PDB file of C-alpha atoms in Angstrom:
ATOM      1  CA  MET H  26       0.040   0.013  -0.222  1.00  0.00           C
ATOM      2  CA  ALA H  27       1.153   3.615  -0.719  1.00  0.00           C
ATOM      3  CA  TYR H  28       0.128   7.021  -0.455  1.00  0.00           C
ATOM      4  CA  SER H  29       1.630  10.401  -1.353  1.00  0.00           C
ATOM      5  CA  GLU H  30       0.421  14.098  -0.995  1.00  0.00           C
ATOM      6  CA  LYS H  31       1.594  17.320  -0.956  1.00  0.00           C
ATOM      7  CA  ARG H  32      -0.310  20.618   0.263  1.00  0.00           C
ATOM      8  CA  LEU H  33       0.292  24.148   1.106  1.00  0.00           C
ATOM      9  CA  ILE H  34       0.120  24.729   4.889  1.00  0.00           C
ATOM     10  CA  GLY H  35      -0.239  27.749   7.365  1.00  0.00           C
ATOM     11  CA  PHE H  36       2.773  26.761   9.614  1.00  0.00           C
ATOM     12  CA  SER H  37       6.362  27.063   9.300  1.00  0.00           C
ATOM     13  CA  ARG H  38       9.190  24.449   7.985  1.00  0.00           C
ATOM     14  CA  ASP H  39      10.439  24.871  11.563  1.00  0.00           C
ATOM     15  CA  GLU H  40       6.973  24.385  13.438  1.00  0.00           C
ATOM     16  CA  MET H  41       5.900  21.338  11.352  1.00  0.00           C
ATOM     17  CA  PHE H  42       9.357  19.764  11.820  1.00  0.00           C
ATOM     18  CA  LYS H  43       9.455  19.859  15.233  1.00  0.00           C
ATOM     19  CA  VAL H  44       5.784  18.418  15.670  1.00  0.00           C
ATOM     20  CA  VAL H  45       6.810  15.241  13.286  1.00  0.00           C
ATOM     21  CA  SER H  46      10.345  14.797  14.853  1.00  0.00           C
ATOM     22  CA  ASP H  47       9.374  14.806  18.323  1.00  0.00           C
ATOM     23  CA  VAL H  48       8.061  11.090  17.825  1.00  0.00           C
ATOM     24  CA  SER H  49       8.006  10.461  22.123  1.00  0.00           C
ATOM     25  CA  ASP H  50       4.971  12.766  21.838  1.00  0.00           C
ATOM     26  CA  TYR H  51       3.291  10.789  19.204  1.00  0.00           C
ATOM     27  CA  HIS H  52       1.180   8.859  21.578  1.00  0.00           C
ATOM     28  CA  ASN H  53      -0.367  12.065  22.558  1.00  0.00           C
ATOM     29  CA  PHE H  54      -2.171  12.903  19.163  1.00  0.00           C
ATOM     30  CA  VAL H  55      -1.259  10.188  16.529  1.00  0.00           C
ATOM     31  CA  PRO H  56      -4.319   8.131  15.949  1.00  0.00           C
ATOM     32  CA  TRP H  57      -4.088   4.752  17.135  1.00  0.00           C
ATOM     33  CA  CYS H  58      -0.612   5.091  18.810  1.00  0.00           C
ATOM     34  CA  ARG H  59      -0.940   4.038  22.152  1.00  0.00           C
ATOM     35  CA  SER H  60       2.586   4.419  23.054  1.00  0.00           C
ATOM     36  CA  SER H  61       6.158   6.245  21.922  1.00  0.00           C
ATOM     37  CA  THR H  62       9.224   6.021  23.172  1.00  0.00           C
ATOM     38  CA  VAL H  63      12.487   7.086  22.124  1.00  0.00           C
ATOM     39  CA  THR H  64      15.322   4.290  22.749  1.00  0.00           C
ATOM     40  CA  HIS H  65      18.463   5.689  21.332  1.00  0.00           C
ATOM     41  CA  GLU H  66      18.824   8.933  20.155  1.00  0.00           C
ATOM     42  CA  HIS H  67      21.544  10.858  18.175  1.00  0.00           C
ATOM     43  CA  GLU H  68      22.245  14.022  16.291  1.00  0.00           C
ATOM     44  CA  SER H  69      20.420  13.336  13.652  1.00  0.00           C
ATOM     45  CA  SER H  70      18.597  10.119  13.911  1.00  0.00           C
ATOM     46  CA  GLN H  71      16.857   8.284  16.704  1.00  0.00           C
ATOM     47  CA  ILE H  72      15.535   4.961  17.264  1.00  0.00           C
ATOM     48  CA  ALA H  73      11.677   4.627  18.601  1.00  0.00           C
ATOM     49  CA  THR H  74       9.399   1.774  19.815  1.00  0.00           C
ATOM     50  CA  LEU H  75       5.816   2.471  19.143  1.00  0.00           C
ATOM     51  CA  GLU H  76       2.865   0.733  20.215  1.00  0.00           C
ATOM     52  CA  ILE H  77      -0.269   0.640  17.706  1.00  0.00           C
ATOM     53  CA  GLY H  78      -3.809  -0.702  17.685  1.00  0.00           C
ATOM     54  CA  PHE H  79      -7.203  -0.392  19.453  1.00  0.00           C
ATOM     55  CA  PRO H  80      -8.635  -2.620  21.630  1.00  0.00           C
ATOM     56  CA  PRO H  81      -8.178  -5.669  21.687  1.00  0.00           C
ATOM     57  CA  LEU H  82      -5.744  -5.245  19.066  1.00  0.00           C
ATOM     58  CA  SER H  83      -2.184  -3.961  19.524  1.00  0.00           C
ATOM     59  CA  GLU H  84       1.072  -4.596  18.218  1.00  0.00           C
ATOM     60  CA  LYS H  85       4.875  -2.861  18.870  1.00  0.00           C
ATOM     61  CA  TYR H  86       7.553  -2.204  16.499  1.00  0.00           C
ATOM     62  CA  SER H  87      10.735  -0.288  16.210  1.00  0.00           C
ATOM     63  CA  SER H  88      11.728   2.520  13.861  1.00  0.00           C
ATOM     64  CA  ARG H  89      14.993   4.270  12.853  1.00  0.00           C
ATOM     65  CA  VAL H  90      14.069   8.020  12.366  1.00  0.00           C
ATOM     66  CA  ILE H  91      16.399  10.270  10.495  1.00  0.00           C
ATOM     67  CA  HIS H  92      15.927  13.979  10.492  1.00  0.00           C
ATOM     68  CA  ILE H  93      17.180  16.729   8.444  1.00  0.00           C
ATOM     69  CA  LYS H  94      16.163  20.128  10.211  1.00  0.00           C
ATOM     70  CA  PRO H  95      13.989  21.677   9.060  1.00  0.00           C
ATOM     71  CA  SER H  96      12.942  19.734   5.967  1.00  0.00           C
ATOM     72  CA  VAL H  97      12.849  15.973   6.482  1.00  0.00           C
ATOM     73  CA  VAL H  98      11.568  13.224   8.864  1.00  0.00           C
ATOM     74  CA  HIS H  99      12.117   9.754   7.391  1.00  0.00           C
ATOM     75  CA  SER H 100      11.188   6.708   9.339  1.00  0.00           C
ATOM     76  CA  VAL H 101      11.740   3.245   8.497  1.00  0.00           C
ATOM     77  CA  VAL H 102      10.626   0.073  10.468  1.00  0.00           C
ATOM     78  CA  ILE H 103      13.437  -2.177  11.805  1.00  0.00           C
ATOM     79  CA  GLU H 104      12.200  -4.309  14.406  1.00  0.00           C
ATOM     80  CA  ASN H 105       8.335  -5.242  14.335  1.00  0.00           C
ATOM     81  CA  ASP H 106       7.588  -8.461  15.696  1.00  0.00           C
ATOM     82  CA  ASN H 107       6.268  -9.822  12.439  1.00  0.00           C
ATOM     83  CA  LEU H 108       3.784  -6.942  12.381  1.00  0.00           C
ATOM     84  CA  PHE H 109       4.991  -5.145   9.205  1.00  0.00           C
ATOM     85  CA  ARG H 110       7.022  -6.424   5.906  1.00  0.00           C
ATOM     86  CA  THR H 111       7.828  -2.728   5.174  1.00  0.00           C
ATOM     87  CA  LEU H 112       6.931   0.550   6.487  1.00  0.00           C
ATOM     88  CA  ASP H 113       8.430   3.597   5.566  1.00  0.00           C
ATOM     89  CA  THR H 114       7.003   7.119   6.064  1.00  0.00           C
ATOM     90  CA  THR H 115       8.566  10.441   4.954  1.00  0.00           C
ATOM     91  CA  PHE H 116       7.624  13.849   5.686  1.00  0.00           C
ATOM     92  CA  ARG H 117       9.160  16.901   3.784  1.00  0.00           C
ATOM     93  CA  PHE H 118       8.887  20.460   4.369  1.00  0.00           C
ATOM     94  CA  GLY H 119       9.748  22.558   1.409  1.00  0.00           C
ATOM     95  CA  LYS H 120       9.176  26.280   0.612  1.00  0.00           C
ATOM     96  CA  GLY H 121       5.661  27.956   1.293  1.00  0.00           C
ATOM     97  CA  LYS H 122       4.353  31.049  -0.150  1.00  0.00           C
ATOM     98  CA  PRO H 123       6.992  33.602  -1.025  1.00  0.00           C
ATOM     99  CA  SER H 124       5.538  36.391   0.899  1.00  0.00           C
ATOM    100  CA  VAL H 125       4.410  34.405   4.117  1.00  0.00           C
ATOM    101  CA  GLU H 126       6.952  33.328   6.408  1.00  0.00           C
ATOM    102  CA  ARG H 127       4.935  30.908   8.525  1.00  0.00           C
ATOM    103  CA  SER H 128       4.099  28.763   5.436  1.00  0.00           C
ATOM    104  CA  CYS H 129       5.574  25.620   3.942  1.00  0.00           C
ATOM    105  CA  THR H 130       4.686  22.848   1.384  1.00  0.00           C
ATOM    106  CA  LEU H 131       4.137  19.615   3.025  1.00  0.00           C
ATOM    107  CA  HIS H 132       4.904  16.381   1.215  1.00  0.00           C
ATOM    108  CA  TYR H 133       3.854  13.339   2.993  1.00  0.00           C
ATOM    109  CA  ASP H 134       4.974   9.608   1.713  1.00  0.00           C
ATOM    110  CA  LEU H 135       3.802   6.448   3.048  1.00  0.00           C
ATOM    111  CA  VAL H 136       4.483   3.005   1.843  1.00  0.00           C
ATOM    112  CA  PHE H 137       3.523  -0.288   3.954  1.00  0.00           C
ATOM    113  CA  GLU H 138       3.045  -3.565   3.818  1.00  0.00           C
ATOM    114  CA  PHE H 139       1.818  -6.127   6.534  1.00  0.00           C
ATOM    115  CA  GLU H 140       3.431  -9.459   7.396  1.00  0.00           C
ATOM    116  CA  SER H 141       0.052 -11.135   8.021  1.00  0.00           C
ATOM    117  CA  ALA H 142      -2.843 -11.587   5.912  1.00  0.00           C
ATOM    118  CA  PHE H 143      -5.438 -10.758   8.485  1.00  0.00           C
ATOM    119  CA  HIS H 144      -3.679  -7.335   9.086  1.00  0.00           C
ATOM    120  CA  SER H 145      -3.681  -6.543   5.332  1.00  0.00           C
ATOM    121  CA  ARG H 146      -7.449  -7.332   5.094  1.00  0.00           C
ATOM    122  CA  ILE H 147      -7.818  -4.877   7.846  1.00  0.00           C
ATOM    123  CA  ALA H 148      -5.758  -2.114   6.571  1.00  0.00           C
ATOM    124  CA  HIS H 149      -7.699  -2.464   3.225  1.00  0.00           C
ATOM    125  CA  LEU H 150     -10.723  -2.118   4.916  1.00  0.00           C
ATOM    126  CA  PHE H 151      -9.472   1.400   6.614  1.00  0.00           C
ATOM    127  CA  PHE H 152      -6.797   2.652   4.167  1.00  0.00           C
ATOM    128  CA  ASP H 153      -8.629   5.447   3.099  1.00  0.00           C
ATOM    129  CA  LYS H 154      -9.264   6.547   6.673  1.00  0.00           C
ATOM    130  CA  VAL H 155      -5.932   6.241   7.706  1.00  0.00           C
ATOM    131  CA  VAL H 156      -4.205   8.383   5.309  1.00  0.00           C
ATOM    132  CA  LYS H 157      -6.635  11.086   5.713  1.00  0.00           C
ATOM    133  CA  THR H 158      -6.646  11.125   9.538  1.00  0.00           C
ATOM    134  CA  MET H 159      -2.667  10.770   9.907  1.00  0.00           C
ATOM    135  CA  VAL H 160      -1.634  14.224   8.159  1.00  0.00           C
ATOM    136  CA  SER H 161      -4.731  15.999   9.870  1.00  0.00           C
ATOM    137  CA  ALA H 162      -3.286  14.763  13.151  1.00  0.00           C
ATOM    138  CA  PHE H 163       0.151  16.557  12.992  1.00  0.00           C
ATOM    139  CA  LEU H 164      -1.786  19.773  11.324  1.00  0.00           C
ATOM    140  CA  HIS H 165      -3.884  19.548  14.505  1.00  0.00           C
ATOM    141  CA  ARG H 166      -0.963  19.168  16.882  1.00  0.00           C
ATOM    142  CA  ALA H 167       0.971  21.965  15.351  1.00  0.00           C
ATOM    143  CA  GLU H 168      -2.550  24.071  15.823  1.00  0.00           C
ATOM    144  CA  LYS H 169      -2.404  23.270  19.321  1.00  0.00           C
ATOM    145  CA  LEU H 170       1.086  23.969  20.000  1.00  0.00           C
ATOM    146  CA  TYR H 171       1.454  27.172  17.663  1.00  0.00           C
ATOM    147  CA  GLY H 172      -1.836  28.535  17.461  1.00  0.00           C
ATOM    148  CA  PRO H 173      -4.031  28.785  14.403  1.00  0.00           C
ATOM    149  CA  PRO H 174      -2.329  28.624  10.906  1.00  0.00           C
ATOM    150  CA  GLU H 175      -1.161  31.887   9.164  1.00  0.00           C
ATOM    151  CA  PHE H 176      -3.854  30.747   6.568  1.00  0.00           C
ATOM    152  CA  PRO H 177      -6.278  27.826   5.660  1.00  0.00           C
ATOM    153  CA  HIS H 178      -4.296  24.956   4.503  1.00  0.00           C
ATOM    154  CA  SER H 179      -4.894  23.889   0.821  1.00  0.00           C
ATOM    155  CA  PRO H 180      -6.683  20.724   0.347  1.00  0.00           C
ATOM    156  CA  PRO H 181      -4.197  17.698  -0.296  1.00  0.00           C
ATOM    157  CA  GLN H 182      -2.888  17.156  -3.922  1.00  0.00           C
ATOM    158  CA  VAL H 183      -2.938  13.256  -3.851  1.00  0.00           C
ATOM    159  CA  LEU H 184      -0.087  12.249  -6.184  1.00  0.00           C
ATOM    160  CA  GLN H 185      -0.221   8.173  -5.344  1.00  0.00           C
ATOM    161  CA  TYR H 186      -2.887   6.068  -4.006  1.00  0.00           C
ATOM    162  CA  LYS H 187      -2.405   2.634  -3.837  1.00  0.00           C
ATOM    163  CA  SER H 188      -4.300   0.172  -1.649  1.00  0.00           C
TER     164      SER H 188
END
């Protein structure tokens, strides 16, 4: 499964980078994330363990998160207890409106494949909701931390959608 979008948003690259790179805070706002712990941290990367699910299903996996401030946060699953065959997420923050400092172009890319047929069937049922909810969660978190956006976000331009 794969999804990519881009949109112009009313938050700065720095604001969005801080929200997305703060993996230890994900359990407070990312849907279905029950816990998020950074286990190792380096200057431009971290290892994080996340627990996702909804009762009674819950699974843990670890990811390597690489960040290039203020433009990229890239996450790849590294240990998953047989949950994901692939999980690759990238947020890129490009230049926004030329005359608006508090703006950026958000690019979001998600590629994932579950190990089990059971998880794959569930994912196919909810894929549309998951992809629409994920970016919105990060935008809502930015609004909670930094106040309202400088201007209304543009609707997403879907670049890839493969369920």
